[in-house]
Coordinates of C-alpha atoms and ligand atoms in Angstrom, one line a residue:
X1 CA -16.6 -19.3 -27.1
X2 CA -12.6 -19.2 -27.5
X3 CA -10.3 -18.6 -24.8
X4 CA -9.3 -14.9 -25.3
X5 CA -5.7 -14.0 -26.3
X6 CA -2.8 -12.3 -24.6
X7 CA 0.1 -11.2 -26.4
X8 CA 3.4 -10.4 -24.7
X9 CA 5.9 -9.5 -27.2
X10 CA 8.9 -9.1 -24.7
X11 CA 10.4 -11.0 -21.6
X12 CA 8.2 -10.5 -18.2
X13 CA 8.8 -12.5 -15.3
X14 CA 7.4 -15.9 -15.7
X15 CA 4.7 -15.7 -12.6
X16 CA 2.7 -13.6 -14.9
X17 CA 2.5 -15.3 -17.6
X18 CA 1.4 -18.1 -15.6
X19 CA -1.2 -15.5 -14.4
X20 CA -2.7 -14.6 -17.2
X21 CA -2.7 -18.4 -18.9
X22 CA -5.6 -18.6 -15.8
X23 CA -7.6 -16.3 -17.7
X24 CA -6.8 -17.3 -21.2
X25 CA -3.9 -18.2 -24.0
X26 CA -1.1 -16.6 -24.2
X27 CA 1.4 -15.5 -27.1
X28 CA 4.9 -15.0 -25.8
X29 CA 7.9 -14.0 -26.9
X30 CA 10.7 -14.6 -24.5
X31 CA 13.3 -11.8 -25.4
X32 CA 14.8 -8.5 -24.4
X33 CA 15.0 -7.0 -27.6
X34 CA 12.3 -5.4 -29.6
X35 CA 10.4 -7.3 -31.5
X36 CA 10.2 -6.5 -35.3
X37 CA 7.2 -4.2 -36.7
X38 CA 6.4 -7.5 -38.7
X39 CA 6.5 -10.2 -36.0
X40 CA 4.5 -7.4 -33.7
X41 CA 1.4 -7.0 -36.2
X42 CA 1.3 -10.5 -36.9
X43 CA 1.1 -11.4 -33.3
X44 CA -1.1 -8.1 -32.5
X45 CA -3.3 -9.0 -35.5
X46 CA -5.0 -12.3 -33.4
X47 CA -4.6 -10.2 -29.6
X48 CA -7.1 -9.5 -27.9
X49 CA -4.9 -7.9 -24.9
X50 CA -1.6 -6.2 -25.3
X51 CA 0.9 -6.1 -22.3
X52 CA 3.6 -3.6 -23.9
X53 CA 6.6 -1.7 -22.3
X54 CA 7.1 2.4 -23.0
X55 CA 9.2 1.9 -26.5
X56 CA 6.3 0.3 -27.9
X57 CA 4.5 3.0 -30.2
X58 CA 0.6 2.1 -30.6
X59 CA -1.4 4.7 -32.9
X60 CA -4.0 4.5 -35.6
X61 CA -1.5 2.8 -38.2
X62 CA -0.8 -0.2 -35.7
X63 CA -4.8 -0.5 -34.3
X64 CA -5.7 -0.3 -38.1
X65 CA -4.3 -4.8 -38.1
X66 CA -5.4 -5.5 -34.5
X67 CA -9.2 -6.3 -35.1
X68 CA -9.5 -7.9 -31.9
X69 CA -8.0 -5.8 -30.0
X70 CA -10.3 -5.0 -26.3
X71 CA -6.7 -3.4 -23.6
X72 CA -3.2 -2.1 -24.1
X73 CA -2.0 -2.8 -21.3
X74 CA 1.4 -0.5 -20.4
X75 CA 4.1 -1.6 -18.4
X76 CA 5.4 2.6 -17.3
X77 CA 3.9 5.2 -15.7
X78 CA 4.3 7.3 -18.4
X79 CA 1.9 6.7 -21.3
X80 CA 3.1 9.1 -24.0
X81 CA 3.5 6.1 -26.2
X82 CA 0.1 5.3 -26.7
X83 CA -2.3 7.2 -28.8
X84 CA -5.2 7.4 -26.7
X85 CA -7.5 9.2 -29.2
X86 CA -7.3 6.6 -31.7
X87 CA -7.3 3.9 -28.5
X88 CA -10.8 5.8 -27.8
X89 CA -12.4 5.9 -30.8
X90 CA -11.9 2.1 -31.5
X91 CA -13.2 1.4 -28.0
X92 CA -9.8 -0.2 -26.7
X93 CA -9.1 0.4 -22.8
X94 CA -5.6 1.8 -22.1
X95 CA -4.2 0.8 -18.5
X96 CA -0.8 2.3 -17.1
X97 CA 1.5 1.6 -13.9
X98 CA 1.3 4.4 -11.4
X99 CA 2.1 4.7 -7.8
X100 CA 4.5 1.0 -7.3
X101 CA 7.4 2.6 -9.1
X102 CA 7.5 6.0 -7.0
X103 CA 9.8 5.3 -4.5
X104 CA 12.6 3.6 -6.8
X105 CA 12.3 6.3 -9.7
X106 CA 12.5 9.0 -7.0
X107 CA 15.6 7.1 -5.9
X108 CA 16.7 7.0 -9.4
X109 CA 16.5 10.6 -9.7
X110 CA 18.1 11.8 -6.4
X111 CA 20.7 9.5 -7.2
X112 CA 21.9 10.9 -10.4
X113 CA 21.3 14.3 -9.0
X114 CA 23.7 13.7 -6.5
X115 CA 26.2 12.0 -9.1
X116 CA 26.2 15.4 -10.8
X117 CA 26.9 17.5 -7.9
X118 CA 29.4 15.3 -6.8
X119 CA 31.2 13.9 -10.5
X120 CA 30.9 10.7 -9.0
X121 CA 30.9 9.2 -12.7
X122 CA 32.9 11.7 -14.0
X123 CA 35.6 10.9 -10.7
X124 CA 35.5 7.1 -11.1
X125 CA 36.0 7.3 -15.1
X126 CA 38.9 9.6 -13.9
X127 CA 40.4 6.9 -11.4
X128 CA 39.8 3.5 -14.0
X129 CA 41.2 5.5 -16.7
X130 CA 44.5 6.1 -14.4
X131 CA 44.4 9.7 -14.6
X132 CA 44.6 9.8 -10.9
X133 CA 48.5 10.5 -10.3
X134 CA 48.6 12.7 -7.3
X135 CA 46.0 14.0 -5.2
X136 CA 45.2 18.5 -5.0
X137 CA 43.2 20.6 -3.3
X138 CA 40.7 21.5 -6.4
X139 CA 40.5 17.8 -7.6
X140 CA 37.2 16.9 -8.6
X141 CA 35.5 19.9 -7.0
X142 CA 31.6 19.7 -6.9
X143 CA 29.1 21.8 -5.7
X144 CA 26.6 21.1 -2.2
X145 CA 23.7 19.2 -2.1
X146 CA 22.8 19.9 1.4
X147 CA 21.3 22.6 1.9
X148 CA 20.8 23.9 -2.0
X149 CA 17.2 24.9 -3.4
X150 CA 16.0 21.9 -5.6
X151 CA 13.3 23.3 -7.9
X152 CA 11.1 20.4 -9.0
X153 CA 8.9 21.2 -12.6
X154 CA 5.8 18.6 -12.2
X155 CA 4.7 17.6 -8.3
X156 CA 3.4 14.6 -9.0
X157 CA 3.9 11.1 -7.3
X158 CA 7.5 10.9 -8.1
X159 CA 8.1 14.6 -7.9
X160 CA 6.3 14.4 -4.0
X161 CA 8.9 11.8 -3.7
X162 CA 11.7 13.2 -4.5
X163 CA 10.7 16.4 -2.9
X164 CA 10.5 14.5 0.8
X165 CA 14.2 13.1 0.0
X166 CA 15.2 16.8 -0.5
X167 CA 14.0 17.6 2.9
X168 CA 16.4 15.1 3.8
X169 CA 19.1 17.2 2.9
X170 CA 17.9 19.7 4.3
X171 CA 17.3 21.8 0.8
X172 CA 14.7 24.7 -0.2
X173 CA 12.2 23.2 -2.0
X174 CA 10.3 25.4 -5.1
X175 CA 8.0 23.7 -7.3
X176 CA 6.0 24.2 -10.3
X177 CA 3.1 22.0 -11.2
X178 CA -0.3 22.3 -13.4
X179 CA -2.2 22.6 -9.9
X180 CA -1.1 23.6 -6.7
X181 CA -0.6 21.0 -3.8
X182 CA -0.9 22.7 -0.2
X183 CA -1.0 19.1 1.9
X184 CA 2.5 19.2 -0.2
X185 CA 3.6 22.7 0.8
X186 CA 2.3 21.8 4.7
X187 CA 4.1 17.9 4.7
X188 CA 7.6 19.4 3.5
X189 CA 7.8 23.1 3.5
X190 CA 8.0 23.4 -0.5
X191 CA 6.9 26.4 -1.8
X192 CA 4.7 26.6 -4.9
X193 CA 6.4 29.5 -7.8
X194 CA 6.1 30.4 -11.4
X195 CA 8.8 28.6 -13.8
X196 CA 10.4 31.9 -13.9
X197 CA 11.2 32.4 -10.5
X198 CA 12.0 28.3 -10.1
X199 CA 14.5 28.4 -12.9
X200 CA 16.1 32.0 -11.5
X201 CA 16.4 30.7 -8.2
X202 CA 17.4 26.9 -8.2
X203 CA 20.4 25.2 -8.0
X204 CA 18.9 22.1 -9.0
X205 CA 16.0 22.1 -11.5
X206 CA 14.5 18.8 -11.8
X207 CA 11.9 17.7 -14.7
X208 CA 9.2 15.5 -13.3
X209 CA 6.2 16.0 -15.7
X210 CA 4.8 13.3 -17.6
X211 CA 5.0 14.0 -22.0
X212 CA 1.6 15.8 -23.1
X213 CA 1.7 18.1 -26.1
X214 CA 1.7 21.0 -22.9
X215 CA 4.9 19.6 -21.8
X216 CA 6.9 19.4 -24.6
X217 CA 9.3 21.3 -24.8
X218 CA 8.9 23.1 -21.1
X219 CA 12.0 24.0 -21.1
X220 CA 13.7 25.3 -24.0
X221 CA 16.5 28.5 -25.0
X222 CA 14.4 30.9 -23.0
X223 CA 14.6 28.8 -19.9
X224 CA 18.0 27.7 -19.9
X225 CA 18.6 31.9 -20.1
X226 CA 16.8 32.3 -16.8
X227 CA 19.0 29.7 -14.6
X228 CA 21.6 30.2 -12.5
X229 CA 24.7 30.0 -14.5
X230 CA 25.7 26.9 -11.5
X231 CA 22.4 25.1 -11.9
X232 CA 22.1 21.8 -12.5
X233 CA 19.1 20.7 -15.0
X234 CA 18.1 16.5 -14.1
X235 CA 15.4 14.8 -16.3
X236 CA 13.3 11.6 -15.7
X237 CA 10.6 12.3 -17.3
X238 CA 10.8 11.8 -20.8
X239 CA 13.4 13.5 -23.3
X240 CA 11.3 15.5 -25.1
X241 CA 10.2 18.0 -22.2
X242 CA 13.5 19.2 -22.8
X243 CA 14.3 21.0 -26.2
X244 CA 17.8 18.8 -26.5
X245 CA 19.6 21.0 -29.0
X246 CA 18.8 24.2 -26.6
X247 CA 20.2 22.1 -23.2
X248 CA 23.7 21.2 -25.7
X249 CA 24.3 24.9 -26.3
X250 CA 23.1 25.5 -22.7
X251 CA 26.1 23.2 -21.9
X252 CA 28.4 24.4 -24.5
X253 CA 27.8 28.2 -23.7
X254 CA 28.5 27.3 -20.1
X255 CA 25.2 28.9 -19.3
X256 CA 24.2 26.0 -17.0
X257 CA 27.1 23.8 -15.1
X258 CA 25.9 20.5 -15.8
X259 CA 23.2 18.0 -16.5
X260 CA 22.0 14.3 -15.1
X261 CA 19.8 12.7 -17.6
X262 CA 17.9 9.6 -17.7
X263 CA 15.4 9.9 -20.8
X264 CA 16.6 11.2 -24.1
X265 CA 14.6 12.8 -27.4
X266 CA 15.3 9.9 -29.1
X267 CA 16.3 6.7 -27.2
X268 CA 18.3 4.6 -27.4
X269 CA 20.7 8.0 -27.3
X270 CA 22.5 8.3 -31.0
X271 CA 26.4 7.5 -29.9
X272 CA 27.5 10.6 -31.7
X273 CA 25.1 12.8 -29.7
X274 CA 27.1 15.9 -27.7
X275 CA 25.9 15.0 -24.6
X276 CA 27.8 12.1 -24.7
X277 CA 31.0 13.6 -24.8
X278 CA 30.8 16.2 -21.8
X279 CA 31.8 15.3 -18.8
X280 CA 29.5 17.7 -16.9
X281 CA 26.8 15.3 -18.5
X282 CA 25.7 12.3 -16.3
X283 CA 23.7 9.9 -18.7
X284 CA 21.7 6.7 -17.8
X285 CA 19.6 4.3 -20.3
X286 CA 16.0 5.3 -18.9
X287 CA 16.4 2.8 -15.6
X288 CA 14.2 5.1 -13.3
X289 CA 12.4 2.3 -12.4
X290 CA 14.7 -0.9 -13.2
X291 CA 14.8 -2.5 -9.8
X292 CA 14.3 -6.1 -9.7
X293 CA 11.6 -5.7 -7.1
X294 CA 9.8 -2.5 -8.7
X295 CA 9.8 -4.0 -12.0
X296 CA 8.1 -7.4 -11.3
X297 CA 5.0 -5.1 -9.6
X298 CA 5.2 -3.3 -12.5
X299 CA 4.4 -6.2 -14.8
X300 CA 1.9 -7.7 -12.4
X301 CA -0.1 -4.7 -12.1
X302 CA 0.1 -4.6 -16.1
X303 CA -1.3 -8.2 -16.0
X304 CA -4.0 -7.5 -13.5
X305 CA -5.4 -4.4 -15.4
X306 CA -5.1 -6.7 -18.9
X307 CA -7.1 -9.5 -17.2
X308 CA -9.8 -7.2 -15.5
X309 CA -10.6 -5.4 -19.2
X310 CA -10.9 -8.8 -20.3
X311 CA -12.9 -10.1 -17.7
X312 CA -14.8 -7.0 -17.8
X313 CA -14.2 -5.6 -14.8
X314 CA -13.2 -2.1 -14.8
X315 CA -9.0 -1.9 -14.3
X316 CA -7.9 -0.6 -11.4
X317 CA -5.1 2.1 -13.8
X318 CA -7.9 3.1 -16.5
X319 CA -6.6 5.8 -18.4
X320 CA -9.8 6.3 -20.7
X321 CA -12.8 6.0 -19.1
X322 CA -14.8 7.0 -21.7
X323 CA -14.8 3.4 -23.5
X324 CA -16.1 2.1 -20.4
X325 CA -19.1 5.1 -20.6
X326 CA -19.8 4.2 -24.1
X327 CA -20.5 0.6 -23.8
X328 CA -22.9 1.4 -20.8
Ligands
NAP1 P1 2.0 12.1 -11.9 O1 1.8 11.7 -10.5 O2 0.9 12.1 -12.8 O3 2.7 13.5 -11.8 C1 2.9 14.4 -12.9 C2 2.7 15.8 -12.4 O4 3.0 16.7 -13.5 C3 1.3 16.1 -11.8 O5 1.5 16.7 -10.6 C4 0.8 17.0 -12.9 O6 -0.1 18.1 -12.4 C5 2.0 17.7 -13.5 N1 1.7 18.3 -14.8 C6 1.1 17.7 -15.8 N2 1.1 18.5 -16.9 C7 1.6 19.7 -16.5 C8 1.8 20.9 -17.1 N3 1.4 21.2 -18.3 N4 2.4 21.9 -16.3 C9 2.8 21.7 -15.1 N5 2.6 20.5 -14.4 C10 2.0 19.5 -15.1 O7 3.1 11.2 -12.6 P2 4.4 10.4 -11.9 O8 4.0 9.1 -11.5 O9 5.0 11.4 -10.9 O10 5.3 10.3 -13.2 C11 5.8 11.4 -13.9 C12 6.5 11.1 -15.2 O11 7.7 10.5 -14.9 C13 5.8 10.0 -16.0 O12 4.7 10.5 -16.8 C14 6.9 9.4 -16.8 O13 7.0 10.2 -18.1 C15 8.2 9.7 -16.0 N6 8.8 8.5 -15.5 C16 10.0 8.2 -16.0 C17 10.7 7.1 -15.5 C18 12.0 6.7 -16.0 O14 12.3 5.5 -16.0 N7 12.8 7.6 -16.3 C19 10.0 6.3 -14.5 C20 8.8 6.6 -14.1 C21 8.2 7.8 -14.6 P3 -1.5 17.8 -11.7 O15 -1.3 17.3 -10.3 O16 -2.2 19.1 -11.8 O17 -2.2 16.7 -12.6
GLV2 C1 9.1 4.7 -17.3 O1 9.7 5.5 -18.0 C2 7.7 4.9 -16.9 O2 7.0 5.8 -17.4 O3 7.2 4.1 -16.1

């Protein structure tokens, strides 16, 4: 029987490629940048596991020229990239990332929160540029973090996370999530509300649900209508839970005060998008999780749920179970 196939189209860290060339051979392409739709089928066409990151699309189209194909193997949390339907039907096992990346994309998150309080980016741009000629009272005024109410859309992992720095500080905590989580409410004091009553009473609103067809869009024109005129909306989920176009007017209309974003409706951001150009707009290149340490556990659990499909063990991150159900 031939040694089965991995195909890696981007740069991992070289213990797991090692890894995975115990279990079988291994197609690798040692860049950053993504590879081209061509160069991607070709090498997908002869796969028989596929370690990908989030940017990678997979749906009917692309399974359609990979035959061979037995685990997609995703390198994020979030799988909104992957058609798990068409995954399903053609009996392919999806795998995902949770739980190592928490901690550092809750850091991620308070982080840029707290940069758009404060206009720390804003402040240093401000100080490079040499605006900075004389020191006054109102310079670079910001708004408290301590003590604030933090209103967090999606208690999940990350959102839990986050929610236990926010005690930290000392802040309210509100949330809104598809179920209600009372070891949560217990652990840190948050409270569980309806969207209407976290958006009216936050000063923080902070997007933490994963991208499902539910989600999209979660907060939109009629949302941004219902917060505090001072609120600050953050998002590390994924752009689209955020109707972009409604959070620009939002911004323009001076309806909200500001905005820390990590994930965009279309990434990378267009340059000539208006969130760009406010200042009141803290914007990252989706790096929740871009630690050093964080993303190397990342891309060994990716390896280790690849290798167990193809061993035929069940992996540990199994998003659709069903495959495994089917073949019983
Ligand atoms: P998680 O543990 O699955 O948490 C997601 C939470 O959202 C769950 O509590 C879930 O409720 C809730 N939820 C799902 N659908 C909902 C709905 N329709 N209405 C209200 N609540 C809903 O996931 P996680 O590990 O915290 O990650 C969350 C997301 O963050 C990922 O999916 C990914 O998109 C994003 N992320 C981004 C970065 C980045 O680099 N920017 C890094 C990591 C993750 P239940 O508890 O009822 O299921
Ligand atoms: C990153 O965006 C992830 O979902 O892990």
């Amino acid at each position: 029987m031939s040694k089965p196939r991995f195909f890696v189209p981007n740069r991992i860290n070289g213990e797991v490629i090692q890894y995975l060339q115990q279990y079988g051979n291994v197609g690798y392409r040692d860049k950053e940048e993504k590879i081209s739709e061509e160069e991607f089928l070709e090498g997908l066409s002869r796969a028989n596991a596929l370690l990908c990151y989030s940017r990678q699309k997979i749906n009917g189209r692309i399974l359609e020229q990979a035959p061979l194909l037995k685990v997609v193997s995703n390198i994020a949390v979030g799988y909104d990239n992957l058609d798990l339907g068409e995954l399903t039907k053609r009996g392919v096992l999806a795998t995902n990332t949770p739980g190592i990346l928490t901690e550092t994309t809750a850091d991620l998150t308070f982080s840029i929160l707290m940069a758009a309080a404060r206009r720390v980016a804003e402040a240093d741009q401000y100080v490079k540029s040499g605006q900075w000629q004389e020191w006054f009272p109102s310079l670079m005024l910001g708004k408290d973090v301590f003590g604030a109410t933090i209103g967090i859309i999606g208690m999940g992992r990350i959102g839990e996370a986050v929610a236990r720095r926010a005690k930290g500080f000392n802040m309210e905590i509100l949330y809104y999530n598809r179920s209600r989580k009372k070891d949560i409410e217990q652990k840190l004091g948050a409270r569980y509300v309806s969207l209407k009553h976290l958006l009216q009473k936050s000063d923080y609103v902070v997007v933490l649900v994963p991208l499902t067809e539910e989600t999209k869009e979660i907060i939109g024109a009629k949302e941004f209508a219902l917060m505090k005129k001072d609120a600050i909306l953050v998002n590390v989920s994924r752009g689209a839970t955020i109707d972009e176009t409604a959070l620009i007017h939002a911004l323009q209309e001076n309806r909200i005060a500001g905005a820390a974003l990590d994930v965009y409706e279309k990434e990378p951001v267009d340059p000539e998008n208006q969130l760009l150009k406010m200042t009141n707009v803290v914007t990252l290149p989706h790096i929740g999780s871009a630690t050093k340490e964080t993303r190397g556990k990342m891309a060994m659990k990716a390896a280790r749920n690849a290798v167990a499909a193809i061993i035929g063990e069940p992996p540990e991150n199994l998003l659709n179970k069903e495959v495994l159900q089917k073949a019983k």
